[in-house]
């Protein structure tokens, strides 16, 4: 019973396909023929005649041959479909393998990019920390340099003031020395003139001014002359001592001025060296910071 049903179904399918093929060929032949004015009634009549002729041919054909031919056609179609199915299955497996490989590569690339991103973030954090530390060090260096510079400038101002004061003192001492020398000379001239005016004392001094002591003492000189001579000698020694002290003070003041000028030059050199050292350190820190702030950026395509 099942075989008969399958045979009937196959026959119906064959008839349907055959009719479809015949209709197709008929339409192609009709389309290829030159168009002419054929009445519609005649076309319908020809169609009916063709259908009746086709049915009579199918009825006259042996059913077994027809079924065998249809069976071969169905087997060929089945084999063709199986081959297409195998091809599609192979293509599907190949596509799955290719997609799996692409997915694995994409996952590996994503992992690599994630690692690079984490490393870049870590380097960025370290760079920011290093930058902050260097900024703090730079601020500390600036503060230390500012204090040292202010201290050096204060020392320079103080030294300059001391030098100016010592120069003024030296000028005053020089003026005072000159005045003392002039006063001493004037006083010596007055004393000399008074001594030369005294008949008993003129023998003590010569006309050129040096003190002349007689080789032979005279018994008739009284004590007043001796006291006057001692007083004059004491005044001379006192004025010479004062003059020597003034000269010594002047020399000491000049030495102190030279020492202060030397200290001022040393301070200026130290200030300049501190400026150069701070500038070099700051420039090096900025170069290191700018070099550390340019890590490799993560690849695009995540």
mmCIF file of C-alpha atoms in Angstrom:
data_model
loop_
_atom_site.group_PDB
_atom_site.id
_atom_site.type_symbol
_atom_site.label_atom_id
_atom_site.label_comp_id
_atom_site.label_asym_id
_atom_site.label_seq_id
_atom_site.Cartn_x
_atom_site.Cartn_y
_atom_site.Cartn_z
ATOM 1 C CA UNK A 1 0.000 0.000 0.000
ATOM 2 C CA UNK A 2 2.792 2.367 0.913
ATOM 3 C CA UNK A 3 4.620 1.532 -2.284
ATOM 4 C CA UNK A 4 1.504 2.366 -4.315
ATOM 5 C CA UNK A 5 1.109 5.668 -2.500
ATOM 6 C CA UNK A 6 4.751 6.569 -3.113
ATOM 7 C CA UNK A 7 4.421 5.577 -6.752
ATOM 8 C CA UNK A 8 1.294 7.721 -7.138
ATOM 9 C CA UNK A 9 2.995 10.655 -5.461
ATOM 10 C CA UNK A 10 6.040 10.252 -7.696
ATOM 11 C CA UNK A 11 3.841 10.016 -10.750
ATOM 12 C CA UNK A 12 1.911 13.136 -9.805
ATOM 13 C CA UNK A 13 5.166 14.985 -9.260
ATOM 14 C CA UNK A 14 6.478 13.771 -12.613
ATOM 15 C CA UNK A 15 3.298 14.832 -14.342
ATOM 16 C CA UNK A 16 3.418 18.208 -12.670
ATOM 17 C CA UNK A 17 7.056 18.712 -13.639
ATOM 18 C CA UNK A 18 6.385 17.458 -17.136
ATOM 19 C CA UNK A 19 3.452 19.806 -17.515
ATOM 20 C CA UNK A 20 5.537 22.648 -16.138
ATOM 21 C CA UNK A 21 8.325 21.843 -18.578
ATOM 22 C CA UNK A 22 5.851 21.602 -21.449
ATOM 23 C CA UNK A 23 4.287 24.891 -20.460
ATOM 24 C CA UNK A 24 7.711 26.460 -20.274
ATOM 25 C CA UNK A 25 8.700 25.162 -23.676
ATOM 26 C CA UNK A 26 5.373 26.230 -25.075
ATOM 27 C CA UNK A 27 5.800 29.723 -23.691
ATOM 28 C CA UNK A 28 9.358 29.900 -25.057
ATOM 29 C CA UNK A 29 8.211 28.695 -28.488
ATOM 30 C CA UNK A 30 5.328 31.110 -28.425
ATOM 31 C CA UNK A 31 7.664 33.908 -27.448
ATOM 32 C CA UNK A 32 10.176 33.031 -30.164
ATOM 33 C CA UNK A 33 7.606 32.934 -32.942
ATOM 34 C CA UNK A 34 6.891 36.101 -34.823
ATOM 35 C CA UNK A 35 3.912 37.795 -33.421
ATOM 36 C CA UNK A 36 0.920 37.863 -35.624
ATOM 37 C CA UNK A 37 -2.631 38.712 -35.127
ATOM 38 C CA UNK A 38 -4.077 35.320 -33.967
ATOM 39 C CA UNK A 39 -7.560 35.467 -32.504
ATOM 40 C CA UNK A 40 -7.934 34.594 -28.825
ATOM 41 C CA UNK A 41 -10.534 31.934 -29.530
ATOM 42 C CA UNK A 42 -8.128 30.021 -31.765
ATOM 43 C CA UNK A 43 -5.419 30.153 -29.071
ATOM 44 C CA UNK A 44 -7.747 28.689 -26.508
ATOM 45 C CA UNK A 45 -8.782 26.017 -29.009
ATOM 46 C CA UNK A 46 -5.152 25.121 -29.715
ATOM 47 C CA UNK A 47 -4.438 24.978 -25.980
ATOM 48 C CA UNK A 48 -7.289 22.576 -25.387
ATOM 49 C CA UNK A 49 -6.169 20.385 -28.253
ATOM 50 C CA UNK A 50 -2.602 20.336 -26.882
ATOM 51 C CA UNK A 51 -3.784 19.412 -23.407
ATOM 52 C CA UNK A 52 -5.954 16.610 -24.703
ATOM 53 C CA UNK A 53 -3.092 15.337 -26.853
ATOM 54 C CA UNK A 54 -0.704 15.425 -23.879
ATOM 55 C CA UNK A 55 -3.106 13.542 -21.660
ATOM 56 C CA UNK A 56 -3.610 10.903 -24.282
ATOM 57 C CA UNK A 57 0.195 10.452 -24.575
ATOM 58 C CA UNK A 58 0.556 10.060 -20.823
ATOM 59 C CA UNK A 59 -2.234 7.532 -20.697
ATOM 60 C CA UNK A 60 -0.698 5.515 -23.522
ATOM 61 C CA UNK A 61 2.772 5.433 -21.828
ATOM 62 C CA UNK A 62 3.714 2.346 -19.767
ATOM 63 C CA UNK A 63 3.402 3.188 -16.046
ATOM 64 C CA UNK A 64 6.409 1.034 -15.100
ATOM 65 C CA UNK A 65 8.712 2.834 -17.508
ATOM 66 C CA UNK A 66 7.370 6.103 -16.344
ATOM 67 C CA UNK A 67 7.881 5.195 -12.705
ATOM 68 C CA UNK A 68 11.388 3.898 -13.357
ATOM 69 C CA UNK A 69 12.317 7.055 -15.199
ATOM 70 C CA UNK A 70 10.847 9.147 -12.420
ATOM 71 C CA UNK A 71 12.665 7.011 -9.831
ATOM 72 C CA UNK A 72 16.006 7.555 -11.589
ATOM 73 C CA UNK A 73 15.321 11.234 -11.758
ATOM 74 C CA UNK A 74 14.475 11.318 -8.067
ATOM 75 C CA UNK A 75 17.598 9.296 -7.198
ATOM 76 C CA UNK A 76 19.735 11.677 -9.204
ATOM 77 C CA UNK A 77 18.084 14.602 -7.447
ATOM 78 C CA UNK A 78 18.629 12.889 -4.088
ATOM 79 C CA UNK A 79 22.313 12.242 -4.852
ATOM 80 C CA UNK A 80 22.694 15.811 -6.008
ATOM 81 C CA UNK A 81 21.063 17.076 -2.830
ATOM 82 C CA UNK A 82 23.254 14.782 -0.701
ATOM 83 C CA UNK A 83 26.357 16.089 -2.481
ATOM 84 C CA UNK A 84 25.185 19.646 -1.963
ATOM 85 C CA UNK A 85 24.485 18.790 1.679
ATOM 86 C CA UNK A 86 28.008 17.362 2.065
ATOM 87 C CA UNK A 87 29.494 20.427 0.417
ATOM 88 C CA UNK A 88 27.466 22.709 2.635
ATOM 89 C CA UNK A 89 28.441 20.687 5.723
ATOM 90 C CA UNK A 90 32.116 20.852 4.735
ATOM 91 C CA UNK A 91 31.814 24.575 4.089
ATOM 92 C CA UNK A 92 30.052 25.014 7.427
ATOM 93 C CA UNK A 93 32.798 23.108 9.279
ATOM 94 C CA UNK A 94 35.480 25.075 7.455
ATOM 95 C CA UNK A 95 33.718 28.348 8.282
ATOM 96 C CA UNK A 96 33.373 27.315 11.927
ATOM 97 C CA UNK A 97 37.078 26.449 12.112
ATOM 98 C CA UNK A 98 38.033 29.747 10.467
ATOM 99 C CA UNK A 99 35.706 31.659 12.778
ATOM 100 C CA UNK A 100 37.122 29.794 15.786
ATOM 101 C CA UNK A 101 40.653 30.686 14.715
ATOM 102 C CA UNK A 102 39.659 34.312 14.145
ATOM 103 C CA UNK A 103 37.938 34.368 17.533
ATOM 104 C CA UNK A 104 41.014 32.880 19.236
ATOM 105 C CA UNK A 105 43.252 35.435 17.547
ATOM 106 C CA UNK A 106 40.878 38.243 18.514
ATOM 107 C CA UNK A 107 40.811 36.997 22.138
ATOM 108 C CA UNK A 108 44.624 36.741 22.196
ATOM 109 C CA UNK A 109 44.899 40.241 20.753
ATOM 110 C CA UNK A 110 42.356 41.532 23.282
ATOM 111 C CA UNK A 111 44.329 39.923 26.136
ATOM 112 C CA UNK A 112 47.554 41.419 24.825
ATOM 113 C CA UNK A 113 45.961 44.855 24.471
ATOM 114 C CA UNK A 114 44.485 44.582 27.971
ATOM 115 C CA UNK A 115 47.925 43.735 29.352
ATOM 116 C CA UNK A 116 49.452 46.659 27.461
ATOM 117 C CA UNK A 117 46.675 48.901 28.767
ATOM 118 C CA UNK A 118 47.311 47.776 32.349
ATOM 119 C CA UNK A 119 51.059 48.274 31.904
ATOM 120 C CA UNK A 120 50.453 51.702 30.395
ATOM 121 C CA UNK A 121 48.165 52.656 33.272
ATOM 122 C CA UNK A 122 50.780 51.444 35.750
ATOM 123 C CA UNK A 123 53.500 53.413 33.970
ATOM 124 C CA UNK A 124 51.197 56.436 33.923
ATOM 125 C CA UNK A 125 50.647 56.167 37.681
ATOM 126 C CA UNK A 126 54.386 55.758 38.267
ATOM 127 C CA UNK A 127 55.117 58.682 35.956
ATOM 128 C CA UNK A 128 52.602 60.894 37.740
ATOM 129 C CA UNK A 129 54.099 59.892 41.096
ATOM 130 C CA UNK A 130 57.597 60.618 39.815
ATOM 131 C CA UNK A 131 56.392 63.941 38.415
ATOM 132 C CA UNK A 132 54.797 64.852 41.752
ATOM 133 C CA UNK A 133 57.968 63.885 43.618
ATOM 134 C CA UNK A 134 60.126 65.905 41.242
ATOM 135 C CA UNK A 135 57.784 68.878 41.573
ATOM 136 C CA UNK A 136 58.123 68.653 45.356
ATOM 137 C CA UNK A 137 61.909 68.405 45.066
ATOM 138 C CA UNK A 138 61.914 71.340 42.656
ATOM 139 C CA UNK A 139 59.803 73.386 45.064
ATOM 140 C CA UNK A 140 62.158 72.484 47.921
ATOM 141 C CA UNK A 141 65.191 73.352 45.815
ATOM 142 C CA UNK A 142 63.600 76.655 44.843
ATOM 143 C CA UNK A 143 62.893 77.436 48.493
ATOM 144 C CA UNK A 144 66.434 76.485 49.562
ATOM 145 C CA UNK A 145 67.910 78.466 46.700
ATOM 146 C CA UNK A 146 65.704 81.445 47.535
ATOM 147 C CA UNK A 147 66.802 81.366 51.170
ATOM 148 C CA UNK A 148 70.464 80.942 50.237
ATOM 149 C CA UNK A 149 70.164 83.711 47.673
ATOM 150 C CA UNK A 150 68.552 86.037 50.185
ATOM 151 C CA UNK A 151 71.216 85.115 52.721
ATOM 152 C CA UNK A 152 74.003 85.697 50.206
ATOM 153 C CA UNK A 153 72.475 88.988 49.085
ATOM 154 C CA UNK A 154 72.160 90.037 52.726
ATOM 155 C CA UNK A 155 75.790 89.086 53.343
ATOM 156 C CA UNK A 156 76.842 90.975 50.229
ATOM 157 C CA UNK A 157 74.887 94.046 51.315
ATOM 158 C CA UNK A 158 76.354 93.785 54.804
ATOM 159 C CA UNK A 159 79.863 93.316 53.422
ATOM 160 C CA UNK A 160 79.368 96.219 51.019
ATOM 161 C CA UNK A 161 78.191 98.405 53.891
ATOM 162 C CA UNK A 162 81.173 97.342 56.014
ATOM 163 C CA UNK A 163 83.561 98.022 53.129
ATOM 164 C CA UNK A 164 82.014 101.441 52.598
ATOM 165 C CA UNK A 165 82.253 102.112 56.334
ATOM 166 C CA UNK A 166 85.892 101.018 56.444
ATOM 167 C CA UNK A 167 86.655 103.122 53.401
ATOM 168 C CA UNK A 168 85.054 106.063 55.131
ATOM 169 C CA UNK A 169 87.050 105.288 58.277
ATOM 170 C CA UNK A 170 90.238 105.048 56.220
ATOM 171 C CA UNK A 171 89.412 108.339 54.575
ATOM 172 C CA UNK A 172 88.755 109.876 57.958
ATOM 173 C CA UNK A 173 91.977 108.385 59.356
ATOM 174 C CA UNK A 174 93.933 109.665 56.378
ATOM 175 C CA UNK A 175 92.439 113.109 56.834
ATOM 176 C CA UNK A 176 93.077 112.927 60.559
ATOM 177 C CA UNK A 177 96.649 111.758 59.959
ATOM 178 C CA UNK A 178 97.280 114.568 57.555
ATOM 179 C CA UNK A 179 95.800 117.050 60.019
ATOM 180 C CA UNK A 180 97.843 115.584 62.867
ATOM 181 C CA UNK A 181 100.981 115.679 60.786
ATOM 182 C CA UNK A 182 100.285 119.304 59.884
ATOM 183 C CA UNK A 183 99.448 120.173 63.496
ATOM 184 C CA UNK A 184 102.514 118.321 64.759
ATOM 185 C CA UNK A 185 104.707 120.057 62.270
ATOM 186 C CA UNK A 186 103.188 123.391 63.170
ATOM 187 C CA UNK A 187 103.583 122.659 66.881
ATOM 188 C CA UNK A 188 107.170 121.526 66.343
ATOM 189 C CA UNK A 189 107.869 124.700 64.436
ATOM 190 C CA UNK A 190 106.402 126.763 67.264
ATOM 191 C CA UNK A 191 108.403 124.840 69.868
ATOM 192 C CA UNK A 192 111.508 125.123 67.778
ATOM 193 C CA UNK A 193 111.042 128.847 67.334
ATOM 194 C CA UNK A 194 110.527 129.261 71.066
ATOM 195 C CA UNK A 195 113.560 127.125 71.835
ATOM 196 C CA UNK A 196 115.658 128.999 69.333
ATOM 197 C CA UNK A 197 114.506 132.247 70.894
ATOM 198 C CA UNK A 198 115.852 131.107 74.250
ATOM 199 C CA UNK A 199 119.577 131.665 74.588
ATOM 200 C CA UNK A 200 119.979 128.875 77.071
ATOM 201 C CA UNK A 201 117.950 126.338 74.973
ATOM 202 C CA UNK A 202 119.102 127.091 71.414
ATOM 203 C CA UNK A 203 122.147 124.905 71.944
ATOM 204 C CA UNK A 204 119.836 121.903 72.304
ATOM 205 C CA UNK A 205 118.603 122.182 68.667
ATOM 206 C CA UNK A 206 120.533 122.892 65.531
ATOM 207 C CA UNK A 207 119.203 125.072 62.758
ATOM 208 C CA UNK A 208 118.035 121.953 60.821
ATOM 209 C CA UNK A 209 115.814 120.839 63.681
ATOM 210 C CA UNK A 210 117.274 117.613 65.148
ATOM 211 C CA UNK A 211 117.852 117.476 68.863
ATOM 212 C CA UNK A 212 121.486 118.085 69.782
ATOM 213 C CA UNK A 213 122.630 116.891 73.182
ATOM 214 C CA UNK A 214 125.843 118.468 74.387
ATOM 215 C CA UNK A 215 128.724 116.092 74.959
ATOM 216 C CA UNK A 216 129.830 117.839 78.106
ATOM 217 C CA UNK A 217 127.292 118.624 80.776
ATOM 218 C CA UNK A 218 127.290 122.021 82.336
ATOM 219 C CA UNK A 219 126.947 122.371 86.023
ATOM 220 C CA UNK A 220 125.482 125.840 85.830
ATOM 221 C CA UNK A 221 122.206 124.724 84.113
ATOM 222 C CA UNK A 222 119.367 124.737 86.432
ATOM 223 C CA UNK A 223 116.595 122.197 86.866
ATOM 224 C CA UNK A 224 114.071 124.265 84.845
ATOM 225 C CA UNK A 225 115.991 123.632 81.635
ATOM 226 C CA UNK A 226 116.128 119.915 82.319
ATOM 227 C CA UNK A 227 112.408 119.760 82.971
ATOM 228 C CA UNK A 228 111.659 121.688 79.764
ATOM 229 C CA UNK A 229 113.870 119.353 77.767
ATOM 230 C CA UNK A 230 112.201 116.300 79.283
ATOM 231 C CA UNK A 231 108.774 117.744 78.550
ATOM 232 C CA UNK A 232 109.691 118.407 74.930
ATOM 233 C CA UNK A 233 111.075 114.901 74.525
ATOM 234 C CA UNK A 234 107.928 113.407 76.052
ATOM 235 C CA UNK A 235 105.716 115.417 73.714
ATOM 236 C CA UNK A 236 107.786 114.288 70.744
ATOM 237 C CA UNK A 237 107.573 110.633 71.785
ATOM 238 C CA UNK A 238 103.823 110.954 72.380
ATOM 239 C CA UNK A 239 103.235 112.529 68.976
ATOM 240 C CA UNK A 240 105.432 109.913 67.269
ATOM 241 C CA UNK A 241 103.560 107.126 69.074
ATOM 242 C CA UNK A 242 100.183 108.596 68.116
ATOM 243 C CA UNK A 243 101.348 108.957 64.528
ATOM 244 C CA UNK A 244 102.539 105.351 64.481
ATOM 245 C CA UNK A 245 99.223 104.151 65.927
ATOM 246 C CA UNK A 246 97.299 106.120 63.326
ATOM 247 C CA UNK A 247 99.405 104.616 60.540
ATOM 248 C CA UNK A 248 98.870 101.148 62.031
ATOM 249 C CA UNK A 249 95.104 101.696 62.158
ATOM 250 C CA UNK A 250 95.165 102.851 58.556
ATOM 251 C CA UNK A 251 97.074 99.738 57.473
ATOM 252 C CA UNK A 252 94.723 97.489 59.452
ATOM 253 C CA UNK A 253 91.705 99.191 57.890
ATOM 254 C CA UNK A 254 93.133 98.671 54.386
ATOM 255 C CA UNK A 255 93.814 95.000 55.167
ATOM 256 C CA UNK A 256 90.271 94.609 56.498
ATOM 257 C CA UNK A 257 88.888 96.205 53.334
ATOM 258 C CA UNK A 258 90.884 93.788 51.161
ATOM 259 C CA UNK A 259 89.678 90.848 53.247
ATOM 260 C CA UNK A 260 86.047 91.972 52.988
ATOM 261 C CA UNK A 261 86.363 92.470 49.229
ATOM 262 C CA UNK A 262 87.793 88.955 48.961
ATOM 263 C CA UNK A 263 84.884 87.574 51.003
ATOM 264 C CA UNK A 264 82.472 89.476 48.792
ATOM 265 C CA UNK A 265 84.030 87.929 45.672
ATOM 266 C CA UNK A 266 83.800 84.452 47.245
ATOM 267 C CA UNK A 267 80.134 85.019 48.099
ATOM 268 C CA UNK A 268 79.389 86.194 44.559
ATOM 269 C CA UNK A 269 81.086 83.084 43.153
ATOM 270 C CA UNK A 270 79.098 80.851 45.523
ATOM 271 C CA UNK A 271 75.850 82.536 44.523
ATOM 272 C CA UNK A 272 76.660 82.105 40.823
ATOM 273 C CA UNK A 273 77.647 78.462 41.380
ATOM 274 C CA UNK A 274 74.415 77.847 43.291
ATOM 275 C CA UNK A 275 72.424 79.419 40.435
ATOM 276 C CA UNK A 276 74.176 77.252 37.840
ATOM 277 C CA UNK A 277 73.782 74.083 39.946
ATOM 278 C CA UNK A 278 70.111 74.729 40.585
ATOM 279 C CA UNK A 279 69.485 75.496 36.910
ATOM 280 C CA UNK A 280 71.262 72.279 35.848
ATOM 281 C CA UNK A 281 69.320 70.168 38.357
ATOM 282 C CA UNK A 282 66.018 71.735 37.370
ATOM 283 C CA UNK A 283 66.714 71.257 33.664
ATOM 284 C CA UNK A 284 67.724 67.619 34.233
ATOM 285 C CA UNK A 285 64.607 66.957 36.290
ATOM 286 C CA UNK A 286 62.404 68.494 33.591
ATOM 287 C CA UNK A 287 64.092 66.392 30.890
ATOM 288 C CA UNK A 288 63.652 63.210 32.961
ATOM 289 C CA UNK A 289 60.032 64.067 33.670
ATOM 290 C CA UNK A 290 59.210 64.785 30.016
ATOM 291 C CA UNK A 291 60.910 61.545 28.961
ATOM 292 C CA UNK A 292 58.974 59.515 31.506
ATOM 293 C CA UNK A 293 55.640 61.093 30.519
ATOM 294 C CA UNK A 294 55.710 59.706 26.946
ATOM 295 C CA UNK A 295 54.981 55.945 27.391
ATOM 296 C CA UNK A 296 53.777 53.852 24.428
ATOM 297 C CA UNK A 297 50.034 54.396 23.882
ATOM 298 C CA UNK A 298 47.748 51.299 23.696
ATOM 299 C CA UNK A 299 46.888 50.034 20.224
ATOM 300 C CA UNK A 300 43.565 50.990 18.681
ATOM 301 C CA UNK A 301 40.969 48.397 17.761
ATOM 302 C CA UNK A 302 39.811 47.132 21.142
#
